[in-house]
Amino acid sequence: MSPTVIDEALDFVKQIFSTDFSGHDYFHTLRVYKMAVRIGQEEGADQEIVALAALLHDVDDIKLSPETHEHKDRAVGFLSQHAVDKATIQAICTAIDEVSFSGTDSVVPSTLEGMCVQDADRLDALGAVGIARAFAYGGSHGRAMYDPDEPPTLNMSDKEYHLHKSTSLNHFYEKLFLLADMMNTRSGKELGKAREKYMREYVDQFLDEWNGER
Ligand code: ADP
Ligand code: NI
């Protein structure tokens, strides 16, 4: 794989995300890229597809770029301009399509490369970074950190999940604690379980502090 297309993809996403504060920032993409490549290496995946799908996985996100979402114009445009062959572009697009989580309807990627990128994207919602992202998201959407009178809603479908507005702490039960069990790869599962354990300890401490018990 030529290093230049990766460097150029890094520049491309840096430009796109320089103005985004919705949680899909450049550093999220950078973390997903590094983790996807690490998992891809451990799993023996095609690293060109993994790297480029990870770098481009959010550029045509429906919230960020609704007008290019359907045909992934930004990702496809970038790849065609960099002479990536048709079959590889197709494989990258498939991986990107299959990344996102939506309640109980989420897809298991059809390729190993898609699995690596999906695991990496999910891992970024877990652990210390995942905790920070959850509260940052909640704050930017005007949600409370926690409300003891509002229990979490479990087993939501895709539609229910997208309409649901919950406190940041409920988000741990509604999505984040489900992710480790949904990982596709061995490395994703191991890292996911460790990050989930760390988050569960965090939530225990949070609730104890809330109740004046620790
Ligand atoms: P992605 O598109 O990367 O799969 P989302 O857009 O669903 O993820 O979420 C981006 C980040 O915001 C994640 O870290 C996620 O945990 C967090 N987030 C999403 N929804 C909520 C919510 N209702 N409360 C708190 N954090 C949330
Ligand atoms: Ni993402």
GROMACS .gro file of N, CA and C and ligand atoms in nm, residues 24 28 57-58 121, ligand 2:
model
   16
   24HIS      N    1  -1.770   1.370   1.615
   24HIS     CA    2  -1.702   1.306   1.503
   24HIS      C    3  -1.587   1.394   1.461
   28HIS      N    4  -1.112   1.154   1.668
   28HIS     CA    5  -1.189   1.029   1.670
   28HIS      C    6  -1.148   0.943   1.550
   57HIS      N    7  -1.449   0.667   0.733
   57HIS     CA    8  -1.576   0.610   0.778
   57HIS      C    9  -1.680   0.714   0.819
   58ASP      N   10  -1.639   0.834   0.853
   58ASP     CA   11  -1.734   0.935   0.898
   58ASP      C   12  -1.749   1.054   0.803
  121ASP      N   13  -1.424   0.141   1.577
  121ASP     CA   14  -1.517   0.253   1.598
  121ASP      C   15  -1.590   0.234   1.732
  216NI      NI   16  -1.696   0.688   1.418
   0.00000   0.00000   0.00000
